């Protein structure tokens, strides 16, 4: 298959197949607002509204542990150490030769004649590099760490996706808010334990949308996750009564932050500064995002179900009110990336080269979301797994055949914001 694998280790599905009518109503609302449909946003066409996919296998989250690690646990050349925290990468001159780690209070070392592959994420990887003496000399020396390798981009370029919930009351008692009592949750859990089916077998984001925020934007830069419930993302607070919400946010923020070690010890917490909404263009993007979202949710397709707006419930033509509401309500989408970015040889802030190798050193690669130069236009789970797949081929010296599969782009993207109109929405 050109856009999807056929027999790979990672399973995807559409949860319960949009059994709740609200999922389809949201898609129809997007179409009525002038946007197109897409049956597979990870395939030929991303832009538009359609079913959302999730990494679920037989009712369980198909994590990288389940898909990749579990089948390999019996291999004689694999040793898994748990409850271990890496202190630093060990260097011999300009070559990585192992790692030092602490396990249950005991300091240990793992040495290699091959390669060290660092996969600690956009927060962990730059911190480990800095503790290893790899980074900006001034920062390292301020914490008593000898600078072993000058690489000023380590910990820079930090990015994240932000999102808010656009919530409405629902006129029909068909939302997940009706399944939150202890008895209802017990029934749900029992069914899942016995059959791996039902509401416990999905993450409940079963329809979605990707749109462009304005004319002149070539690719979608706003993403929607639709949820047939009115509830906080962490599940700790639900709206009383029935409701539905869409999680939304601009996908390409310009604001950049930093990750810097707070000290030379494992016990020293890192200093993480995302600088959310620092860039004026990010604040402008949020204003457009909320206006476009309310327009979509006001379409006739949702009229049967749509009650009062729970939030934001403000005047979206008032820029100051929008900016204040976003700052008060925006949340992380848990997509940190970019802090060990990949770049060209003449990029002074690039940390790794196109093969994930740390610049200026041998035997050391970084393979995680920290290497993204910019945030992908969507969730980070699949792109990070793809980076790991590609890196595994590079490490083994394997070359995949090139296949530049075509992708749909609105032929009039330069002059219109969506298919159903000729003028841009500002």
Short mmCIF file of C-alpha atoms in Angstrom, two decimals:
data_model
loop_
_atom_site.label_atom_id
_atom_site.label_comp_id
_atom_site.label_asym_id
_atom_site.label_seq_id
_atom_site.Cartn_x
_atom_site.Cartn_y
_atom_site.Cartn_z
CA UNK A 1 0.00 0.00 0.00
CA UNK A 2 1.41 3.37 -1.01
CA UNK A 3 0.30 5.44 1.99
CA UNK A 4 -0.02 2.74 4.65
CA UNK A 5 1.75 -0.46 5.52
CA UNK A 6 -0.12 -3.71 5.20
CA UNK A 7 1.49 -6.02 7.74
CA UNK A 8 3.66 -3.82 9.96
CA UNK A 9 3.87 -4.05 13.75
CA UNK A 10 1.72 -1.00 14.53
CA UNK A 11 -2.08 -1.33 14.32
CA UNK A 12 -4.47 1.52 13.57
CA UNK A 13 -8.25 1.68 13.58
CA UNK A 14 -11.21 4.05 13.95
CA UNK A 15 -12.20 2.96 17.46
CA UNK A 16 -15.87 1.99 17.48
CA UNK A 17 -16.43 3.29 13.98
CA UNK A 18 -18.24 6.51 14.90
CA UNK A 19 -21.30 4.81 16.42
CA UNK A 20 -22.25 8.03 18.17
CA UNK A 21 -24.12 10.29 15.67
CA UNK A 22 -22.27 13.35 16.93
CA UNK A 23 -19.10 12.21 15.17
CA UNK A 24 -20.73 12.26 11.75
CA UNK A 25 -22.58 15.48 12.55
CA UNK A 26 -19.24 17.20 13.21
CA UNK A 27 -17.90 16.00 9.85
CA UNK A 28 -21.02 17.25 8.09
CA UNK A 29 -20.69 20.61 9.85
CA UNK A 30 -17.20 20.98 8.42
CA UNK A 31 -18.46 20.15 4.94
CA UNK A 32 -21.36 22.59 5.28
CA UNK A 33 -18.86 25.31 6.26
CA UNK A 34 -17.19 24.81 2.89
CA UNK A 35 -14.39 22.39 3.72
CA UNK A 36 -13.89 19.10 1.97
CA UNK A 37 -14.00 15.51 3.18
CA UNK A 38 -11.09 13.16 3.67
CA UNK A 39 -11.34 9.46 4.28
CA UNK A 40 -7.68 9.17 5.27
CA UNK A 41 -5.89 12.28 6.51
CA UNK A 42 -2.68 10.23 6.73
CA UNK A 43 -2.98 9.32 3.05
CA UNK A 44 -3.43 11.28 -0.15
CA UNK A 45 -5.46 14.08 1.42
CA UNK A 46 -4.97 15.59 4.86
CA UNK A 47 -7.16 18.67 4.44
CA UNK A 48 -10.82 18.24 5.30
CA UNK A 49 -13.09 16.45 7.78
CA UNK A 50 -13.40 12.73 8.31
CA UNK A 51 -12.82 9.75 10.60
CA UNK A 52 -9.88 9.92 12.98
CA UNK A 53 -7.51 7.02 13.43
CA UNK A 54 -5.90 5.71 16.57
CA UNK A 55 -3.23 3.16 17.41
CA UNK A 56 -5.47 0.54 19.00
CA UNK A 57 -5.21 -3.25 18.63
CA UNK A 58 -8.12 -5.42 19.72
CA UNK A 59 -9.37 -2.84 22.16
CA UNK A 60 -5.95 -2.00 23.66
CA UNK A 61 -3.61 0.88 23.02
CA UNK A 62 -1.07 -0.34 20.47
CA UNK A 63 1.88 1.35 22.13
CA UNK A 64 5.47 1.04 20.98
CA UNK A 65 5.94 -1.33 23.91
CA UNK A 66 3.22 -3.64 22.59
CA UNK A 67 4.09 -3.26 18.92
CA UNK A 68 7.89 -3.31 19.01
CA UNK A 69 9.38 -4.16 22.39
CA UNK A 70 7.15 -7.04 23.48
CA UNK A 71 7.95 -9.22 20.43
CA UNK A 72 11.69 -8.61 20.96
CA UNK A 73 11.92 -9.24 24.70
CA UNK A 74 13.11 -12.81 24.25
CA UNK A 75 16.04 -11.96 22.02
CA UNK A 76 19.45 -12.93 23.48
CA UNK A 77 21.02 -9.66 22.29
CA UNK A 78 18.53 -7.50 24.21
CA UNK A 79 18.81 -6.52 27.87
CA UNK A 80 16.12 -4.32 29.40
CA UNK A 81 16.99 -2.35 32.54
CA UNK A 82 14.05 -0.83 34.42
CA UNK A 83 13.96 1.82 37.17
CA UNK A 84 17.18 3.19 35.72
CA UNK A 85 17.96 6.84 35.01
CA UNK A 86 20.73 7.88 32.66
CA UNK A 87 23.14 10.34 34.18
CA UNK A 88 25.35 10.98 31.17
CA UNK A 89 26.80 9.71 27.92
CA UNK A 90 30.40 8.56 28.34
CA UNK A 91 32.87 10.01 25.87
CA UNK A 92 36.33 8.87 24.85
CA UNK A 93 37.68 11.84 22.97
CA UNK A 94 35.11 12.60 20.28
CA UNK A 95 33.50 9.18 20.43
CA UNK A 96 30.59 8.00 22.59
CA UNK A 97 31.53 4.77 24.29
CA UNK A 98 28.62 4.13 26.67
CA UNK A 99 26.33 5.57 29.31
CA UNK A 100 26.43 5.98 33.07
CA UNK A 101 23.13 5.39 34.84
CA UNK A 102 21.71 5.02 38.32
CA UNK A 103 19.52 2.04 39.18
CA UNK A 104 17.97 1.81 42.65
CA UNK A 105 20.71 4.04 44.02
CA UNK A 106 23.57 2.09 42.41
CA UNK A 107 25.74 3.80 39.77
CA UNK A 108 26.34 1.56 36.76
CA UNK A 109 27.90 1.83 33.33
CA UNK A 110 27.04 0.22 30.01
CA UNK A 111 29.89 0.33 27.50
CA UNK A 112 29.84 -0.28 23.76
CA UNK A 113 32.11 -0.45 20.75
CA UNK A 114 29.09 0.34 18.60
CA UNK A 115 26.71 3.26 19.02
CA UNK A 116 24.81 4.98 21.79
CA UNK A 117 21.26 5.88 20.74
CA UNK A 118 19.63 8.51 22.94
CA UNK A 119 15.81 8.38 22.97
CA UNK A 120 14.83 10.36 26.07
CA UNK A 121 12.47 12.81 24.37
CA UNK A 122 12.46 16.56 23.85
CA UNK A 123 13.08 17.22 27.56
CA UNK A 124 15.28 14.30 28.55
CA UNK A 125 17.64 14.12 25.57
CA UNK A 126 19.01 17.68 25.73
CA UNK A 127 19.40 17.44 29.51
CA UNK A 128 21.40 14.21 29.24
CA UNK A 129 23.58 15.76 26.53
CA UNK A 130 24.21 18.83 28.68
CA UNK A 131 25.11 16.72 31.73
CA UNK A 132 27.53 14.90 29.42
CA UNK A 133 29.35 18.13 28.59
CA UNK A 134 27.67 18.48 25.19
CA UNK A 135 26.08 21.89 24.69
CA UNK A 136 26.78 25.60 25.10
CA UNK A 137 30.05 25.94 27.10
CA UNK A 138 28.86 28.93 29.12
CA UNK A 139 25.76 27.08 30.35
CA UNK A 140 27.70 23.95 31.21
CA UNK A 141 30.51 25.71 33.03
CA UNK A 142 27.99 27.70 35.08
CA UNK A 143 26.95 24.37 36.60
CA UNK A 144 30.48 23.06 37.09
CA UNK A 145 30.40 20.79 34.03
CA UNK A 146 33.44 20.65 31.78
CA UNK A 147 32.49 21.41 28.20
CA UNK A 148 33.52 18.36 26.19
CA UNK A 149 31.84 19.35 22.94
CA UNK A 150 30.60 22.81 21.94
CA UNK A 151 27.09 22.42 20.49
CA UNK A 152 25.09 25.56 21.19
CA UNK A 153 21.79 24.25 19.76
CA UNK A 154 21.30 21.65 22.49
CA UNK A 155 18.18 22.59 24.42
CA UNK A 156 17.17 25.40 22.04
CA UNK A 157 14.24 25.51 19.59
CA UNK A 158 11.76 23.91 22.03
CA UNK A 159 8.19 23.80 20.66
CA UNK A 160 4.82 22.39 21.65
CA UNK A 161 1.26 22.25 20.39
CA UNK A 162 -1.36 24.09 22.42
CA UNK A 163 -5.10 23.49 22.39
CA UNK A 164 -8.37 24.66 23.92
CA UNK A 165 -11.79 23.03 24.22
CA UNK A 166 -14.69 24.58 22.36
CA UNK A 167 -17.68 23.23 24.34
CA UNK A 168 -21.46 23.15 23.86
CA UNK A 169 -24.36 21.73 25.81
CA UNK A 170 -26.00 18.82 24.01
CA UNK A 171 -29.78 18.67 23.65
CA UNK A 172 -29.79 14.88 23.31
CA UNK A 173 -28.68 12.48 26.11
CA UNK A 174 -26.20 10.67 23.89
CA UNK A 175 -22.82 11.91 25.14
CA UNK A 176 -20.14 10.31 27.28
CA UNK A 177 -21.24 12.50 30.17
CA UNK A 178 -24.02 9.94 30.68
CA UNK A 179 -21.46 7.20 31.40
CA UNK A 180 -19.56 8.80 34.28
CA UNK A 181 -21.42 7.45 37.30
CA UNK A 182 -19.65 4.72 39.30
CA UNK A 183 -22.17 2.10 38.11
CA UNK A 184 -21.87 3.13 34.46
CA UNK A 185 -18.09 3.06 34.63
CA UNK A 186 -18.21 -0.36 36.28
CA UNK A 187 -20.34 -1.68 33.43
CA UNK A 188 -18.03 -0.12 30.86
CA UNK A 189 -14.96 -1.60 32.53
CA UNK A 190 -16.51 -5.04 32.90
CA UNK A 191 -17.43 -5.17 29.23
CA UNK A 192 -13.93 -4.15 28.24
CA UNK A 193 -12.29 -6.71 30.54
CA UNK A 194 -14.49 -9.50 29.19
CA UNK A 195 -14.67 -8.58 25.49
CA UNK A 196 -12.18 -5.75 24.81
CA UNK A 197 -15.10 -3.91 23.20
CA UNK A 198 -17.38 -0.99 23.96
CA UNK A 199 -16.51 2.48 25.20
CA UNK A 200 -13.36 1.19 26.86
CA UNK A 201 -11.92 0.14 23.49
CA UNK A 202 -11.54 3.63 22.01
CA UNK A 203 -9.93 6.94 22.93
CA UNK A 204 -13.25 8.59 21.87
CA UNK A 205 -11.64 10.95 19.34
CA UNK A 206 -13.23 9.29 16.32
CA UNK A 207 -13.73 12.23 13.96
CA UNK A 208 -11.43 15.09 13.13
CA UNK A 209 -10.60 17.91 10.78
CA UNK A 210 -7.62 19.70 9.28
CA UNK A 211 -8.11 23.14 7.74
CA UNK A 212 -6.06 26.08 6.51
CA UNK A 213 -6.40 29.25 8.54
CA UNK A 214 -6.29 31.70 5.63
CA UNK A 215 -5.64 32.08 1.93
CA UNK A 216 -1.96 31.78 1.07
CA UNK A 217 -1.41 28.91 3.54
CA UNK A 218 -0.47 25.87 1.46
CA UNK A 219 -1.04 23.10 4.02
CA UNK A 220 -3.58 22.75 6.86
CA UNK A 221 -2.40 24.54 10.00
CA UNK A 222 -5.39 24.00 12.31
CA UNK A 223 -6.35 20.58 13.68
CA UNK A 224 -9.61 19.39 15.27
CA UNK A 225 -10.26 16.41 17.57
CA UNK A 226 -13.97 15.93 18.19
CA UNK A 227 -15.18 14.43 21.48
CA UNK A 228 -18.83 13.54 22.29
CA UNK A 229 -18.42 14.79 25.85
CA UNK A 230 -17.83 18.02 27.78
CA UNK A 231 -14.98 17.15 30.10
CA UNK A 232 -11.47 18.24 30.99
CA UNK A 233 -8.66 16.53 29.12
CA UNK A 234 -7.37 14.88 32.28
CA UNK A 235 -10.85 13.53 33.05
CA UNK A 236 -10.98 15.15 36.51
CA UNK A 237 -13.86 17.53 35.85
CA UNK A 238 -16.91 16.98 33.64
CA UNK A 239 -19.70 19.34 32.74
CA UNK A 240 -22.96 18.52 34.57
CA UNK A 241 -25.44 17.34 32.01
CA UNK A 242 -24.70 16.40 28.42
CA UNK A 243 -22.28 18.22 26.17
CA UNK A 244 -19.73 17.89 23.39
CA UNK A 245 -16.47 19.59 22.59
CA UNK A 246 -13.79 19.95 19.97
CA UNK A 247 -10.12 20.22 20.84
CA UNK A 248 -8.48 22.74 18.55
CA UNK A 249 -5.32 24.73 18.11
CA UNK A 250 -2.92 26.09 15.49
CA UNK A 251 -0.37 23.47 14.48
CA UNK A 252 2.57 25.65 13.47
CA UNK A 253 3.53 27.98 16.34
CA UNK A 254 6.42 30.37 15.89
CA UNK A 255 7.24 30.75 19.59
CA UNK A 256 10.39 28.91 20.68
CA UNK A 257 11.58 27.91 24.11
CA UNK A 258 14.51 26.25 25.85
CA UNK A 259 15.43 23.24 27.97
CA UNK A 260 18.38 23.78 30.26
CA UNK A 261 19.79 21.73 33.05
CA UNK A 262 19.28 23.05 36.55
CA UNK A 263 22.47 21.48 37.85
CA UNK A 264 25.01 18.74 37.31
CA UNK A 265 23.16 16.17 39.43
CA UNK A 266 20.33 13.85 38.47
CA UNK A 267 18.42 15.37 41.37
CA UNK A 268 18.51 18.86 39.84
CA UNK A 269 15.29 19.57 38.00
CA UNK A 270 15.61 20.95 34.46
CA UNK A 271 14.59 24.49 33.63
CA UNK A 272 11.91 24.29 30.94
CA UNK A 273 10.67 27.49 29.30
CA UNK A 274 8.28 27.05 26.36
CA UNK A 275 7.60 30.77 25.81
CA UNK A 276 4.05 29.94 24.78
CA UNK A 277 2.31 32.69 22.76
CA UNK A 278 5.41 34.87 22.80
CA UNK A 279 5.26 35.44 19.03
CA UNK A 280 2.64 37.96 17.90
CA UNK A 281 1.77 35.72 14.95
CA UNK A 282 0.82 32.94 17.36
CA UNK A 283 -1.69 35.20 19.07
CA UNK A 284 -3.10 36.22 15.69
CA UNK A 285 -3.34 32.55 14.71
CA UNK A 286 -5.44 31.81 17.80
CA UNK A 287 -7.89 34.59 16.95
CA UNK A 288 -8.44 33.17 13.46
CA UNK A 289 -8.63 29.66 14.88
CA UNK A 290 -11.44 30.43 17.33
CA UNK A 291 -13.47 32.41 14.82
CA UNK A 292 -13.28 29.65 12.22
CA UNK A 293 -14.15 27.04 14.83
CA UNK A 294 -17.29 28.77 16.06
CA UNK A 295 -18.43 29.15 12.44
CA UNK A 296 -18.05 25.39 11.89
CA UNK A 297 -19.86 24.46 15.09
CA UNK A 298 -22.77 26.75 14.21
CA UNK A 299 -23.60 24.82 11.04
CA UNK A 300 -27.02 23.16 10.59
CA UNK A 301 -25.57 19.65 10.83
CA UNK A 302 -25.17 20.15 14.59
CA UNK A 303 -28.39 22.12 15.13
CA UNK A 304 -30.33 19.09 16.45
CA UNK A 305 -27.74 18.56 19.18
CA UNK A 306 -26.29 22.02 19.83
CA UNK A 307 -27.37 23.86 22.96
CA UNK A 308 -25.73 26.88 24.57
CA UNK A 309 -22.02 27.48 24.17
CA UNK A 310 -20.24 26.58 27.41
CA UNK A 311 -16.90 28.01 26.36
CA UNK A 312 -15.35 30.23 25.18
CA UNK A 313 -18.74 32.06 25.19
CA UNK A 314 -17.06 35.41 24.54
CA UNK A 315 -17.12 38.04 21.79
CA UNK A 316 -14.64 36.64 19.29
CA UNK A 317 -14.46 39.97 17.46
CA UNK A 318 -12.78 41.46 20.54
CA UNK A 319 -9.09 40.68 20.11
CA UNK A 320 -8.21 41.59 23.69
CA UNK A 321 -10.95 39.32 25.07
CA UNK A 322 -9.81 36.46 22.83
CA UNK A 323 -6.17 36.88 23.83
CA UNK A 324 -7.09 36.91 27.52
CA UNK A 325 -9.34 33.86 27.23
CA UNK A 326 -6.71 31.87 25.34
CA UNK A 327 -4.03 32.67 27.93
CA UNK A 328 -6.37 31.61 30.73
CA UNK A 329 -7.60 28.39 29.12
CA UNK A 330 -4.96 27.08 26.75
CA UNK A 331 -3.37 23.72 27.61
CA UNK A 332 -0.46 21.73 26.32
CA UNK A 333 -1.23 18.93 23.87
CA UNK A 334 1.83 17.12 25.29
CA UNK A 335 3.77 17.45 22.03
CA UNK A 336 7.20 18.83 23.06
CA UNK A 337 9.72 18.70 20.23
CA UNK A 338 12.64 20.39 18.53
CA UNK A 339 15.22 20.76 21.30
CA UNK A 340 17.95 18.74 19.49
CA UNK A 341 16.96 19.74 16.01
CA UNK A 342 18.16 18.20 12.79
CA UNK A 343 19.74 20.58 10.32
CA UNK A 344 22.20 21.24 7.54
CA UNK A 345 25.95 21.26 8.04
CA UNK A 346 26.06 25.08 7.92
CA UNK A 347 23.28 25.48 10.54
CA UNK A 348 25.04 26.59 13.75
CA UNK A 349 22.05 25.53 15.90
CA UNK A 350 21.62 22.05 14.40
CA UNK A 351 22.35 19.27 16.89
CA UNK A 352 22.02 16.21 14.63
CA UNK A 353 22.64 15.58 10.94
CA UNK A 354 20.16 13.97 8.51
CA UNK A 355 21.11 10.53 9.86
CA UNK A 356 20.40 11.52 13.50
CA UNK A 357 24.09 11.60 14.38
CA UNK A 358 25.19 14.22 16.89
CA UNK A 359 27.33 16.70 15.00
CA UNK A 360 31.06 16.57 15.66
CA UNK A 361 30.91 13.27 17.53
CA UNK A 362 30.95 9.63 16.46
CA UNK A 363 28.95 6.75 17.88
CA UNK A 364 26.11 8.93 19.20
CA UNK A 365 22.65 9.48 17.75
CA UNK A 366 19.47 11.11 19.03
CA UNK A 367 16.25 9.42 17.92
CA UNK A 368 13.09 11.02 19.29
CA UNK A 369 10.84 14.06 18.81
CA UNK A 370 13.63 16.41 19.89
CA UNK A 371 15.20 16.19 16.42
CA UNK A 372 12.20 17.72 14.58
CA UNK A 373 13.24 21.14 13.20
CA UNK A 374 9.57 22.21 13.38
CA UNK A 375 6.46 20.57 14.75
CA UNK A 376 4.73 18.11 12.42
CA UNK A 377 1.28 19.16 11.27
CA UNK A 378 -0.54 16.78 13.58
CA UNK A 379 0.00 14.59 16.60
CA UNK A 380 3.53 13.45 17.42
CA UNK A 381 3.05 9.74 18.14
CA UNK A 382 3.15 8.45 14.56
CA UNK A 383 5.88 10.85 13.32
CA UNK A 384 8.12 9.90 16.24
CA UNK A 385 7.64 6.20 15.52
CA UNK A 386 8.45 6.89 11.87
CA UNK A 387 11.67 8.64 12.91
CA UNK A 388 12.62 5.55 14.91
CA UNK A 389 11.79 3.25 11.98
CA UNK A 390 13.94 5.36 9.67
CA UNK A 391 16.79 5.59 12.16
CA UNK A 392 16.82 1.81 12.59
CA UNK A 393 17.33 1.47 8.83
CA UNK A 394 20.12 4.05 8.90
CA UNK A 395 21.88 2.32 11.79
CA UNK A 396 21.75 -0.99 9.94
CA UNK A 397 22.85 0.62 6.68
CA UNK A 398 19.65 -0.26 4.86
CA UNK A 399 18.28 1.89 2.05
CA UNK A 400 14.59 2.08 1.27
CA UNK A 401 13.43 2.67 -2.30
CA UNK A 402 12.31 6.24 -2.90
CA UNK A 403 8.58 6.75 -3.43
CA UNK A 404 7.28 10.29 -3.57
CA UNK A 405 3.57 9.56 -3.22
CA UNK A 406 1.37 12.46 -4.38
CA UNK A 407 -0.54 14.55 -1.84
CA UNK A 408 -3.61 16.71 -2.38
CA UNK A 409 -3.25 20.47 -2.23
CA UNK A 410 -6.11 22.85 -2.91
CA UNK A 411 -5.31 24.11 -6.43
CA UNK A 412 -6.47 27.58 -5.35
CA UNK A 413 -4.75 27.64 -1.96
CA UNK A 414 -3.09 30.98 -2.70
CA UNK A 415 -6.40 32.79 -3.18
CA UNK A 416 -8.92 31.03 -0.93
CA UNK A 417 -9.06 29.71 2.60
CA UNK A 418 -11.34 26.75 1.82
CA UNK A 419 -12.87 25.01 -1.16
CA UNK A 420 -16.36 26.38 -0.64
CA UNK A 421 -15.47 30.04 -1.10
CA UNK A 422 -13.31 32.24 -3.27
CA UNK A 423 -12.33 34.87 -0.70
CA UNK A 424 -10.15 34.51 2.38
CA UNK A 425 -11.47 34.62 5.95
CA UNK A 426 -9.36 36.94 8.09
#
